[in-house]
Short mmCIF file of C-alpha atoms and ligand atoms in Angstrom, two decimals:
data_model
loop_
_atom_site.label_atom_id
_atom_site.label_comp_id
_atom_site.label_asym_id
_atom_site.label_seq_id
_atom_site.Cartn_x
_atom_site.Cartn_y
_atom_site.Cartn_z
CA MET A 1 13.46 -37.28 0.83
CA LEU A 2 13.90 -33.89 -0.78
CA GLN A 3 17.32 -32.37 -0.09
CA LYS A 4 19.07 -29.08 -0.65
CA ASN A 5 20.65 -28.80 -4.13
CA ASP A 6 18.46 -31.58 -5.57
CA ILE A 7 17.31 -30.91 -9.11
CA VAL A 8 13.69 -32.02 -9.56
CA LYS A 9 11.12 -31.96 -12.34
CA VAL A 10 7.75 -30.48 -11.37
CA THR A 11 4.50 -29.09 -12.78
CA VAL A 12 3.25 -25.90 -11.10
CA LYS A 13 -0.29 -26.40 -9.75
CA ASP A 14 -1.03 -23.11 -8.03
CA ILE A 15 0.41 -19.68 -7.29
CA THR A 16 0.46 -17.60 -4.10
CA LEU A 17 -0.31 -13.89 -3.68
CA ASP A 18 3.41 -13.22 -3.33
CA GLY A 19 3.98 -14.70 -6.79
CA LYS A 20 5.42 -18.10 -5.86
CA GLY A 21 4.41 -21.16 -7.85
CA VAL A 22 3.27 -24.14 -5.76
CA CYS A 23 4.32 -27.66 -6.80
CA LYS A 24 5.30 -31.13 -5.57
CA VAL A 25 7.57 -33.84 -6.96
CA SER A 26 4.85 -36.40 -6.23
CA ASP A 27 1.93 -36.89 -3.83
CA GLY A 28 3.12 -37.16 -0.25
CA ASP A 29 6.22 -35.03 -0.91
CA PRO A 30 6.51 -31.57 0.64
CA VAL A 31 5.17 -28.56 -1.24
CA ILE A 32 7.86 -26.58 -3.06
CA PHE A 33 7.48 -22.81 -3.53
CA VAL A 34 9.15 -21.46 -6.67
CA PRO A 35 9.27 -17.69 -7.34
CA CYS A 36 8.33 -16.35 -10.77
CA SER A 37 6.68 -19.53 -11.98
CA ALA A 38 3.18 -19.86 -13.42
CA ILE A 39 0.36 -22.40 -13.14
CA GLY A 40 0.98 -25.11 -15.74
CA ASP A 41 4.74 -24.51 -16.06
CA VAL A 42 6.77 -27.73 -16.36
CA LEU A 43 10.07 -26.89 -14.69
CA GLU A 44 13.43 -28.16 -13.64
CA VAL A 45 13.80 -26.73 -10.12
CA LYS A 46 16.84 -26.56 -7.86
CA ILE A 47 15.97 -27.01 -4.17
CA LEU A 48 17.41 -24.19 -2.07
CA LYS A 49 15.99 -24.91 1.38
CA VAL A 50 14.01 -27.77 2.93
CA LEU A 51 11.86 -27.22 6.02
CA LYS A 52 9.62 -29.69 7.84
CA HIS A 53 6.47 -29.24 5.75
CA PHE A 54 7.65 -27.36 2.69
CA ALA A 55 10.66 -26.37 0.62
CA PHE A 56 11.89 -23.46 -1.50
CA GLY A 57 13.38 -23.80 -4.94
CA LYS A 58 14.40 -21.77 -7.96
CA ILE A 59 13.87 -22.34 -11.64
CA GLU A 60 16.83 -24.02 -13.36
CA LYS A 61 15.07 -24.53 -16.65
CA VAL A 62 11.58 -23.97 -18.06
CA ILE A 63 10.85 -27.27 -19.85
CA ASN A 64 7.37 -26.30 -20.97
CA PRO A 65 6.06 -22.77 -20.26
CA SER A 66 2.53 -22.07 -18.98
CA ASP A 67 0.05 -20.27 -21.24
CA ASP A 68 -0.30 -17.70 -18.44
CA ARG A 69 3.20 -16.41 -19.06
CA CYS A 70 3.95 -13.08 -20.72
CA GLU A 71 7.19 -11.34 -21.57
CA ASN A 72 8.84 -9.47 -18.71
CA THR A 73 10.50 -6.25 -19.79
CA CYS A 74 11.78 -5.05 -16.41
CA SER A 75 15.48 -5.63 -15.81
CA ILE A 76 15.21 -5.65 -12.00
CA PHE A 77 12.13 -7.91 -11.69
CA GLU A 78 12.83 -10.62 -9.07
CA LYS A 79 15.59 -8.45 -7.58
CA CYS A 80 13.90 -5.30 -6.26
CA GLY A 81 11.20 -6.73 -3.97
CA GLY A 82 8.44 -4.74 -5.70
CA CYS A 83 6.50 -6.54 -8.46
CA VAL A 84 5.83 -10.27 -8.20
CA PHE A 85 3.65 -10.80 -11.29
CA ARG A 86 5.55 -9.35 -14.24
CA HIS A 87 5.93 -12.86 -15.74
CA ILE A 88 2.18 -13.61 -16.07
CA SER A 89 -0.54 -11.70 -17.93
CA TYR A 90 -2.49 -9.07 -16.00
CA ASP A 91 -5.65 -11.03 -16.73
CA CYS A 92 -4.24 -14.10 -14.92
CA GLU A 93 -3.01 -11.92 -12.06
CA SER A 94 -6.50 -10.37 -11.66
CA LYS A 95 -8.22 -13.78 -11.63
CA LEU A 96 -5.72 -15.03 -9.07
CA LYS A 97 -6.32 -12.03 -6.79
CA GLU A 98 -10.08 -12.56 -7.06
CA ARG A 99 -9.67 -16.21 -6.09
CA ILE A 100 -7.38 -15.37 -3.17
CA VAL A 101 -10.00 -12.96 -1.79
CA SER A 102 -12.72 -15.56 -2.30
CA ASP A 103 -10.67 -18.25 -0.53
CA ALA A 104 -9.86 -15.95 2.38
CA ILE A 105 -13.51 -15.01 2.88
CA ASN A 106 -15.29 -18.25 2.09
CA LYS A 107 -12.77 -20.92 3.10
CA ILE A 108 -10.72 -19.31 5.87
CA ALA A 109 -13.28 -17.05 7.56
CA LYS A 110 -15.97 -19.78 7.10
CA VAL A 111 -18.90 -17.45 7.66
CA ASN A 112 -22.22 -17.35 5.80
CA TYR A 113 -21.44 -18.00 2.13
CA VAL A 114 -21.32 -14.95 -0.14
CA PRO A 115 -20.32 -14.94 -3.81
CA VAL A 116 -17.36 -12.64 -4.42
CA ASN A 117 -17.94 -9.98 -7.11
CA SER A 118 -15.56 -9.97 -10.08
CA ILE A 119 -12.43 -8.01 -9.28
CA LEU A 120 -12.33 -4.42 -10.54
CA SER A 121 -9.03 -4.53 -12.40
CA ALA A 122 -7.04 -1.41 -13.23
CA SER A 123 -7.16 -0.07 -16.77
CA ASP A 124 -3.57 1.13 -16.42
CA VAL A 125 -0.93 -1.12 -14.88
CA TYR A 126 1.98 1.25 -15.54
CA ARG A 127 3.17 4.32 -13.60
CA TYR A 128 0.15 4.30 -11.30
CA ARG A 129 1.95 4.89 -7.99
CA ASN A 130 1.74 8.46 -6.70
CA LYS A 131 4.28 7.93 -3.92
CA ALA A 132 7.72 6.39 -3.51
CA ILE A 133 10.57 6.28 -1.05
CA PHE A 134 14.01 5.70 -2.49
CA PRO A 135 17.01 4.93 -0.30
CA ILE A 136 20.19 6.73 -1.39
CA ARG A 137 23.47 4.92 -0.81
CA LYS A 138 27.00 4.66 -2.15
CA ILE A 139 27.75 1.52 -4.12
CA LYS A 140 31.37 1.01 -5.19
CA GLY A 141 32.04 4.72 -4.63
CA LYS A 142 29.08 5.92 -6.72
CA VAL A 143 25.91 7.55 -5.38
CA LYS A 144 22.90 5.37 -6.29
CA PHE A 145 19.17 5.37 -5.66
CA GLY A 146 17.03 2.26 -5.86
CA PHE A 147 14.83 -0.09 -3.92
CA PHE A 148 15.58 -2.50 -1.12
CA ALA A 149 15.76 -6.14 -2.23
CA LEU A 150 13.03 -8.32 -0.69
CA ASN A 151 13.54 -8.82 3.09
CA SER A 152 16.92 -7.13 2.89
CA HIS A 153 18.79 -3.87 3.33
CA ARG A 154 20.71 -4.38 0.12
CA ILE A 155 19.96 -1.72 -2.47
CA VAL A 156 18.97 -2.69 -5.98
CA PRO A 157 19.82 0.38 -8.06
CA CYS A 158 17.24 1.40 -10.65
CA GLY A 159 17.30 3.98 -13.41
CA ASP A 160 13.55 3.83 -13.85
CA CYS A 161 10.60 1.81 -12.52
CA VAL A 162 7.47 1.41 -14.61
CA LEU A 163 5.19 1.59 -11.56
CA HIS A 164 6.17 5.23 -10.88
CA PRO A 165 5.81 8.51 -12.80
CA LYS A 166 8.78 9.32 -15.04
CA GLU A 167 9.31 12.66 -13.25
CA PHE A 168 10.30 10.80 -10.06
CA PHE A 169 13.45 9.63 -11.82
CA ASP A 170 14.25 13.09 -13.20
CA ILE A 171 14.01 14.35 -9.61
CA LEU A 172 16.26 11.56 -8.33
CA ALA A 173 18.83 12.16 -11.09
CA SER A 174 18.99 15.84 -10.19
CA ILE A 175 19.42 15.03 -6.48
CA VAL A 176 22.23 12.57 -7.23
CA SER A 177 23.98 15.11 -9.43
CA TRP A 178 23.61 17.76 -6.67
CA ILE A 179 25.05 15.31 -4.08
CA GLU A 180 28.03 14.61 -6.31
CA LYS A 181 28.64 18.25 -7.27
CA MET A 182 28.40 19.55 -3.68
CA ASP A 183 30.14 16.50 -2.25
CA VAL A 184 27.39 15.89 0.29
CA SER A 185 27.75 12.60 2.19
CA VAL A 186 25.20 9.78 1.88
CA TYR A 187 24.04 7.47 4.64
CA ASP A 188 25.77 4.21 5.47
CA GLU A 189 23.53 1.91 7.49
CA LYS A 190 26.39 -0.13 8.97
CA THR A 191 28.28 2.83 10.43
CA HIS A 192 25.21 5.14 10.87
CA ILE A 193 27.34 7.90 9.31
CA GLY A 194 26.49 10.05 6.29
CA LEU A 195 23.78 12.64 5.69
CA ILE A 196 21.32 11.80 2.88
CA ARG A 197 19.20 8.76 3.82
CA ASN A 198 16.11 8.69 1.60
CA VAL A 199 14.19 10.69 -0.95
CA TYR A 200 10.43 10.58 -0.54
CA ILE A 201 8.33 11.85 -3.48
CA ARG A 202 4.57 12.26 -3.75
CA LYS A 203 2.47 13.51 -6.67
CA GLY A 204 -1.15 14.58 -6.94
CA PHE A 205 -2.26 12.88 -10.15
CA ALA A 206 -5.23 15.21 -10.73
CA THR A 207 -3.32 18.42 -9.96
CA ASP A 208 0.21 17.41 -11.06
CA GLU A 209 1.55 18.91 -7.81
CA ILE A 210 4.75 17.29 -6.55
CA MET A 211 6.30 17.11 -3.09
CA VAL A 212 9.95 16.16 -2.55
CA CYS A 213 11.14 15.30 0.93
CA VAL A 214 14.82 14.61 1.60
CA VAL A 215 15.36 12.54 4.74
CA ILE A 216 18.66 13.33 6.45
CA ASN A 217 20.72 11.88 9.26
CA GLY A 218 21.68 15.27 10.72
CA LYS A 219 20.46 18.72 11.72
CA LYS A 220 21.19 20.79 8.62
CA LEU A 221 21.18 20.31 4.87
CA PRO A 222 24.10 22.19 3.26
CA HIS A 223 23.58 23.95 -0.11
CA ALA A 224 19.80 23.65 0.33
CA SER A 225 18.96 26.61 -1.94
CA ASP A 226 21.09 25.11 -4.69
CA LEU A 227 19.13 21.86 -4.36
CA VAL A 228 15.82 23.71 -4.60
CA THR A 229 16.96 25.52 -7.78
CA LYS A 230 18.04 22.21 -9.31
CA LEU A 231 14.77 20.49 -8.37
CA LYS A 232 12.63 23.27 -9.81
CA ARG A 233 14.60 23.01 -13.03
CA SER A 234 14.28 19.20 -13.16
CA VAL A 235 10.46 19.06 -13.29
CA ALA A 236 7.58 21.50 -13.42
CA ASN A 237 4.99 21.75 -10.64
CA ILE A 238 7.19 21.16 -7.60
CA LYS A 239 5.02 22.71 -4.92
CA SER A 240 6.82 21.58 -1.83
CA VAL A 241 10.41 20.71 -0.90
CA LEU A 242 11.05 19.53 2.63
CA ILE A 243 13.81 18.17 4.79
CA ASN A 244 12.91 15.47 7.28
CA PHE A 245 15.27 14.90 10.18
CA ASN A 246 15.84 11.27 11.11
CA THR A 247 18.98 10.62 13.13
CA LYS A 248 17.74 7.38 14.70
CA LYS A 249 19.10 3.90 13.99
CA THR A 250 15.81 2.65 12.60
CA ASN A 251 14.04 1.23 9.54
CA VAL A 252 11.27 3.79 9.98
CA VAL A 253 11.75 6.23 7.11
CA LEU A 254 10.46 9.52 8.51
CA GLY A 255 11.62 11.21 11.69
CA ASP A 256 9.27 13.40 13.74
CA ILE A 257 10.18 16.80 12.32
CA CYS A 258 10.02 18.29 8.83
CA GLU A 259 11.28 21.69 7.66
CA THR A 260 9.91 23.27 4.50
CA ILE A 261 12.69 24.71 2.32
CA PHE A 262 10.53 25.63 -0.65
CA GLY A 263 6.82 26.27 -1.18
CA GLN A 264 4.13 24.78 1.06
CA ASP A 265 4.31 21.95 3.57
CA TYR A 266 1.63 20.05 1.65
CA ILE A 267 0.37 19.28 -1.83
CA GLU A 268 -3.21 19.09 -3.02
CA ASP A 269 -4.98 16.50 -5.12
CA GLU A 270 -8.54 15.81 -6.24
CA LEU A 271 -10.56 12.63 -5.80
CA CYS A 272 -14.23 12.00 -6.63
CA GLY A 273 -14.73 15.70 -7.40
CA LEU A 274 -13.33 16.84 -4.03
CA LYS A 275 -10.11 18.63 -3.14
CA PHE A 276 -7.65 17.20 -0.62
CA ARG A 277 -4.64 18.65 1.15
CA ILE A 278 -1.96 16.06 1.95
CA SER A 279 0.98 16.48 4.36
CA PRO A 280 4.09 14.30 4.17
CA LYS A 281 3.14 12.21 7.19
CA SER A 282 -0.49 11.67 6.19
CA PHE A 283 -1.66 8.47 4.54
CA TYR A 284 -2.98 8.85 1.00
CA GLN A 285 -4.05 5.98 -1.30
CA ILE A 286 -1.30 5.37 -3.86
CA ASN A 287 -3.37 4.59 -6.99
CA HIS A 288 -5.49 7.60 -7.99
CA GLU A 289 -7.63 5.94 -10.67
CA GLN A 290 -8.44 2.87 -8.58
CA THR A 291 -9.06 4.91 -5.42
CA GLU A 292 -11.99 6.57 -7.17
CA VAL A 293 -13.26 3.09 -8.11
CA LEU A 294 -12.79 1.92 -4.50
CA TYR A 295 -14.54 4.93 -2.93
CA ASP A 296 -17.42 4.54 -5.36
CA ILE A 297 -17.95 0.98 -4.10
CA VAL A 298 -17.76 2.20 -0.50
CA ARG A 299 -20.42 4.83 -1.30
CA LYS A 300 -22.70 2.22 -2.91
CA PHE A 301 -22.27 -0.30 -0.07
CA ALA A 302 -22.75 2.40 2.60
CA ASN A 303 -25.91 3.73 0.90
CA VAL A 304 -26.26 6.33 3.65
CA SER A 305 -29.32 8.50 4.19
CA GLN A 306 -29.83 12.09 5.35
CA ASP A 307 -30.80 11.11 8.91
CA GLN A 308 -27.69 9.00 9.61
CA THR A 309 -24.47 9.55 11.54
CA VAL A 310 -21.47 8.03 9.80
CA LEU A 311 -18.26 7.13 11.63
CA ASP A 312 -15.14 6.99 9.41
CA LEU A 313 -12.72 5.08 11.61
CA TYR A 314 -9.05 5.14 10.49
CA CYS A 315 -9.98 8.15 8.33
CA GLY A 316 -6.53 9.44 7.27
CA ILE A 317 -7.07 12.88 5.69
CA GLY A 318 -10.82 12.31 5.65
CA THR A 319 -11.14 11.17 2.03
CA ILE A 320 -13.76 8.42 2.42
CA GLY A 321 -15.89 10.26 4.96
CA LEU A 322 -15.93 13.50 2.98
CA THR A 323 -17.21 11.66 -0.11
CA LEU A 324 -20.17 10.53 2.07
CA ALA A 325 -20.74 13.77 4.00
CA GLY A 326 -23.22 15.21 1.49
CA SER A 327 -25.50 12.18 1.87
CA CYS A 328 -25.60 11.88 5.67
CA GLU A 329 -26.64 14.03 8.62
CA LYS A 330 -23.34 13.96 10.42
CA LEU A 331 -19.83 12.65 9.76
CA VAL A 332 -17.24 11.85 12.41
CA GLY A 333 -13.70 10.90 11.31
CA VAL A 334 -11.10 9.37 13.62
CA GLU A 335 -7.39 8.97 13.02
CA MET A 336 -4.30 8.83 15.22
CA ILE A 337 -1.81 10.83 13.12
CA PRO A 338 -2.19 14.53 14.12
CA ASP A 339 -1.03 15.88 10.72
CA ALA A 340 -3.65 13.75 8.94
CA ILE A 341 -6.41 15.07 11.22
CA ALA A 342 -5.21 18.65 10.61
CA ASN A 343 -5.47 17.91 6.85
CA ALA A 344 -8.94 16.37 7.29
CA LYS A 345 -10.24 19.51 9.04
CA VAL A 346 -8.91 21.74 6.25
CA ASN A 347 -10.28 19.31 3.65
CA ALA A 348 -13.77 19.65 5.10
CA ARG A 349 -13.47 23.45 4.75
CA LEU A 350 -11.98 23.28 1.24
CA ASN A 351 -15.03 21.32 0.12
CA GLY A 352 -17.63 23.36 1.99
CA VAL A 353 -18.52 20.44 4.27
CA THR A 354 -20.06 21.73 7.49
CA ASN A 355 -21.49 18.55 9.05
CA ALA A 356 -18.12 16.84 9.72
CA LYS A 357 -16.02 16.53 12.84
CA PHE A 358 -12.50 15.04 12.86
CA VAL A 359 -10.84 13.74 15.99
CA CYS A 360 -7.26 12.67 16.64
CA ALA A 361 -7.60 9.53 18.76
CA ASP A 362 -6.98 5.81 18.91
CA ALA A 363 -9.84 4.01 17.14
CA ALA A 364 -10.41 1.58 20.03
CA ASP A 365 -10.70 4.39 22.61
CA PHE A 366 -12.85 6.70 20.53
CA ILE A 367 -15.46 4.19 19.49
CA LYS A 368 -16.37 3.56 23.12
CA GLU A 369 -17.17 7.25 23.60
CA ILE A 370 -19.11 8.36 20.55
CA GLU A 371 -22.83 8.79 21.18
CA LYS A 372 -24.79 7.73 18.12
CA VAL A 373 -23.54 5.84 15.06
CA ASP A 374 -25.72 4.39 12.31
CA MET A 375 -23.04 3.13 10.01
CA ILE A 376 -19.31 2.76 10.24
CA VAL A 377 -16.52 2.71 7.67
CA LEU A 378 -13.48 0.74 8.79
CA ASP A 379 -10.25 1.15 6.80
CA PRO A 380 -7.51 -0.09 9.13
CA PRO A 381 -3.83 -0.71 8.30
CA ARG A 382 -2.67 -4.18 7.13
CA LYS A 383 -2.83 -5.68 10.61
CA GLY A 384 -6.61 -5.18 10.65
CA CYS A 385 -8.80 -3.90 13.50
CA ALA A 386 -7.94 -4.26 17.17
CA LYS A 387 -10.27 -6.89 18.64
CA ASP A 388 -11.51 -4.25 21.06
CA VAL A 389 -12.84 -2.17 18.15
CA LEU A 390 -14.89 -5.10 16.83
CA THR A 391 -16.19 -6.01 20.29
CA THR A 392 -17.35 -2.43 20.90
CA ILE A 393 -19.06 -2.28 17.48
CA ALA A 394 -20.97 -5.45 18.35
CA ASN A 395 -21.78 -4.41 21.92
CA ARG A 396 -23.18 -1.12 20.67
CA GLY A 397 -25.22 -2.94 18.05
CA ILE A 398 -24.05 -0.73 15.15
CA GLU A 399 -26.22 -1.85 12.22
CA LYS A 400 -23.96 -1.55 9.22
CA ILE A 401 -20.25 -1.79 8.55
CA VAL A 402 -18.33 -1.13 5.35
CA TYR A 403 -14.87 -2.58 5.85
CA VAL A 404 -12.07 -1.60 3.44
CA SER A 405 -9.00 -3.82 3.68
CA CYS A 406 -5.62 -4.15 2.00
CA ASN A 407 -5.05 -7.57 3.55
CA PRO A 408 -7.50 -10.42 2.82
CA ALA A 409 -6.10 -12.53 5.69
CA THR A 410 -6.75 -10.01 8.48
CA LEU A 411 -10.06 -9.06 6.84
CA ALA A 412 -11.15 -12.73 6.98
CA ARG A 413 -10.14 -12.90 10.64
CA ASP A 414 -12.14 -9.76 11.50
CA VAL A 415 -15.19 -10.85 9.46
CA LYS A 416 -15.20 -14.10 11.45
CA ILE A 417 -15.02 -12.22 14.77
CA LEU A 418 -18.01 -10.07 13.76
CA TYR A 419 -19.90 -13.12 12.47
CA ASP A 420 -19.49 -14.80 15.85
CA LYS A 421 -20.94 -11.66 17.45
CA GLY A 422 -24.12 -11.64 15.36
CA TYR A 423 -23.14 -10.05 12.05
CA GLU A 424 -23.58 -11.31 8.51
CA LEU A 425 -21.42 -10.78 5.45
CA LYS A 426 -23.49 -9.29 2.60
CA LYS A 427 -21.18 -8.26 -0.22
CA VAL A 428 -17.54 -8.71 -1.18
CA GLN A 429 -15.81 -6.58 -3.82
CA PRO A 430 -12.09 -6.97 -4.63
CA VAL A 431 -10.41 -3.95 -6.25
CA ASP A 432 -6.92 -4.10 -7.72
CA MET A 433 -5.13 -1.03 -6.42
CA PHE A 434 -1.67 -2.56 -6.83
CA PRO A 435 -1.23 -4.17 -10.28
CA ARG A 436 1.83 -6.41 -10.73
CA THR A 437 2.49 -6.55 -6.98
CA GLY A 438 1.36 -9.09 -4.39
CA HIS A 439 -1.33 -6.85 -2.89
CA VAL A 440 -5.08 -6.57 -3.33
CA GLU A 441 -7.77 -4.36 -1.81
CA VAL A 442 -11.24 -5.58 -0.75
CA VAL A 443 -14.43 -3.84 0.33
CA VAL A 444 -17.05 -5.83 2.23
CA LEU A 445 -20.49 -4.96 3.48
CA ILE A 446 -21.44 -6.44 6.85
CA SER A 447 -24.70 -5.98 8.70
CA ARG A 448 -26.17 -6.93 12.04
CA VAL A 449 -28.57 -9.87 11.98
CA GLU A 450 -31.96 -8.89 13.42
CA SER A 451 -32.31 -10.51 16.81
N1 SAH B 501 -9.32 5.80 5.02
C1 SAH B 501 -8.10 6.52 4.71
C2 SAH B 501 -6.87 5.99 5.43
C3 SAH B 501 -6.67 4.53 5.49
S1 SAH B 501 -5.05 3.99 6.00
C4 SAH B 501 -7.89 6.56 3.20
O1 SAH B 501 -8.57 5.88 2.44
O2 SAH B 501 -7.03 7.34 2.76
C5 SAH B 501 -5.27 3.63 7.69
C6 SAH B 501 -5.17 4.84 8.59
O3 SAH B 501 -5.38 4.39 9.94
C7 SAH B 501 -3.83 5.55 8.60
O4 SAH B 501 -4.01 6.91 8.33
C8 SAH B 501 -3.29 5.33 10.02
O5 SAH B 501 -2.55 6.42 10.52
C9 SAH B 501 -4.56 5.13 10.81
N2 SAH B 501 -4.45 4.33 12.06
C10 SAH B 501 -3.69 3.23 12.27
N3 SAH B 501 -3.91 2.72 13.49
C11 SAH B 501 -4.85 3.51 14.08
C12 SAH B 501 -5.50 3.51 15.36
N4 SAH B 501 -5.22 2.56 16.25
N5 SAH B 501 -6.41 4.46 15.62
C13 SAH B 501 -6.70 5.43 14.72
N6 SAH B 501 -6.11 5.49 13.49
C14 SAH B 501 -5.20 4.55 13.17
#
């Protein structure tokens, strides 16, 4: 029997989407998950925890490294809870993500068999993120910014992170220096005392416009004009500086109210030849290059015609729908965040789109009410669609669905629900929006089987 603190020799046979190698001491033994290992690694592993059906271990020694391995150059890899694949080549990571999507769709959902298209990998795996939230805390008396360690509230300080634009770290350095110079307090989660909680930064990659939002545990930010001066000096193109008030004891980053202390309360970016206004609370895809790839697939799968009404459910600021508006008769977008719907309405105007309507509502409620829909785009959050949404789609007999998902497991569940209600899977296209991390995006085309 495997026991805690045992040292065992294993060969890694598989790897999970969260970057853990899968191995066994011998057949019949429990599976051991080992972070940062690669398929083919021969390892000496120390067992950290044994559960009924599986165990967790950590690498003591790499006896024989896998060919998949590559050099990791990040000093906080394994600590920060961000990347999980910095130790294997991007090519191996892409193939793994493709296989995970294929397994979810064809083995877990168990619907009509469909070959999965080759994953559309990113050409750039560095500094692709256009958004980040950095907690600010005091560590040993010094003000630090960083990331939360995996499943923890412990901060891993970072000077830089190769997934984010360099300017983000110039901005953070100037905020830390302002905090120290003005002796502004920083938040302590244990006591719920201290002012500066988080810094939230967003950048439009096509426009270079930057938004900085300082989240505070209080009602007023002292020396705000001094901060604005410092920020404007730290990087060019700061278009918006905001304070967000969050005095609750919560893990949710943003409170309800924002105050603009410099510039506009939004930034703009461009995608697929269109202009988009983005408010701090609105969702916006984090990888600009790959979003254009993703939306292009959606457009091809949707293949809409001039006599059709398109419903963009979970529409955010209207990005997907507006890229289709020119090809359809009517577009209706639905989203529950009011700021995002306000953005979507402006975005229609900015792009001269006159056949679109955007509604702030819960997806499940709205879909029951809309009159005519020929095709529907679903792009729900990680938890997937509410069952009610899928049932209504089926009851109404909507012909065609393009489902965009950032979670293969909930996608597989929802595809199965639709399959059982008379729909067939037609196409599956994985897109890597999140290189080096344990996330993958998928677009599927589903259509109603003729009765
Ligand atoms: N399609 C958009 C947004 C996708 S993210 C894009 O590509 O940018 C998913 C969106 O669904 C978020 O904006 C979120 O606020 C919204 N959402 C989550 N649950 C919802 C619900 N029950 N009803 C309507 N919108 C919802």
